[in-house]
Amino acid sequence: GNSVTQMEGPVTLSEEAFLTINCTYTATGYPSLFWYVQYPGEGLQLLLKATKADDKGSNKGFEATYRKETTSFHLEKGSVQVSDSAVYFCALREDSNYQLIWGAGTKLIIKP
Amino acid sequence: GAGVSQTPSNKVTEKGKYVELRCDPISGHTALYWYRQSLGQGPEFLIYFQGTGAADDSGLPNDRFFAVRPEGSVSTLKIQRTERGDSAVYLCASSLSVPVRNTEAFFGQGTRLTVV
């Protein structure tokens, strides 16, 4: 079945460091891929998405590229800020389905 | 309202009691979803409504769980005879229509249910 695997957290970085959060997936078809973010005390928000291979999603300085050959959708940011501290979820959705399949989430802690 | 609204934000109940969790989706959104998120895990799908009907309830864990959406807007998730294992954050999301590649689901802040 479909699944999403994320790197375990927490990930702790200093401000202005480079961020990578790994995400790999298994799917039977050609899913859309998503990164959601959950800031403390808030609901899940869509951060970025990509709907086909080689697409790059980007938002708020974050980027992720849909890599079909490695079944990956790693999240990157060149210079993180304290305000980026949150839990990040990778998710997929098959074309023929409406369910989002989620990774376990990665907690990111940015220290000043 | 501007976003998906869930009430209550927190609910503590005793084992064996009945609870109702409410979701008010974004106005005009025909698709509504319930997910459950246990501590340290990603959300798990429970049920999906298209309009008033439950198009897919395959994620409901057992017959103690039931959800309705009688007028195609507000939805209520009902849990009978609650158990400690039901403790989780219950998330509601809505989207404009049946999801296609560019459809975004918007999430509420969730209801944290604690069964003691």
Coordinates of C-alpha atoms in Angstrom, one line a residue, chain A residues 30-32 36 38 41 43-44 46 49 51 89 93 95 98-100 102-104, chain B residues 35 37 40-43 45 48 56 91 99-105 107-109:
Chain A
Y30 CA 1.6 8.9 -9.7
P31 CA 0.7 10.8 -6.6
S32 CA 0.7 14.4 -5.7
Y36 CA 2.3 20.6 5.6
Q38 CA 2.0 22.8 12.1
G41 CA -1.0 25.8 18.8
G43 CA -3.7 23.8 12.7
L44 CA -2.1 22.1 9.7
L46 CA -0.2 23.5 3.4
K49 CA 3.1 20.8 -3.1
T51 CA 1.8 17.3 -8.7
F89 CA 4.5 16.6 7.7
R93 CA -2.4 11.7 -2.4
D95 CA -4.9 10.7 -8.3
Y98 CA -8.8 11.7 -2.0
Q99 CA -7.2 10.4 1.2
L100 CA -4.0 12.1 2.3
W102 CA 0.9 11.1 6.0
G103 CA 4.4 10.7 7.4
A104 CA 4.8 10.7 11.1
Chain B
Y35 CA -8.7 12.5 10.4
Q37 CA -3.8 12.2 14.9
G40 CA 3.9 11.5 17.6
Q41 CA 2.1 10.3 14.4
G42 CA 0.7 11.7 11.3
P43 CA -3.0 12.0 10.8
F45 CA -8.0 9.1 7.6
Y48 CA -14.9 11.6 3.7
D56 CA -16.0 6.7 2.2
L91 CA -8.9 16.9 12.7
P99 CA -9.9 16.5 -4.9
V100 CA -8.1 16.7 -8.2
R101 CA -4.4 17.4 -8.4
N102 CA -4.6 21.1 -7.6
T103 CA -7.3 21.0 -4.9
E104 CA -6.1 22.0 -1.5
A105 CA -7.6 20.7 1.7
F107 CA -7.6 22.0 8.1
G108 CA -9.1 23.1 11.3
Q109 CA -7.1 23.4 14.5

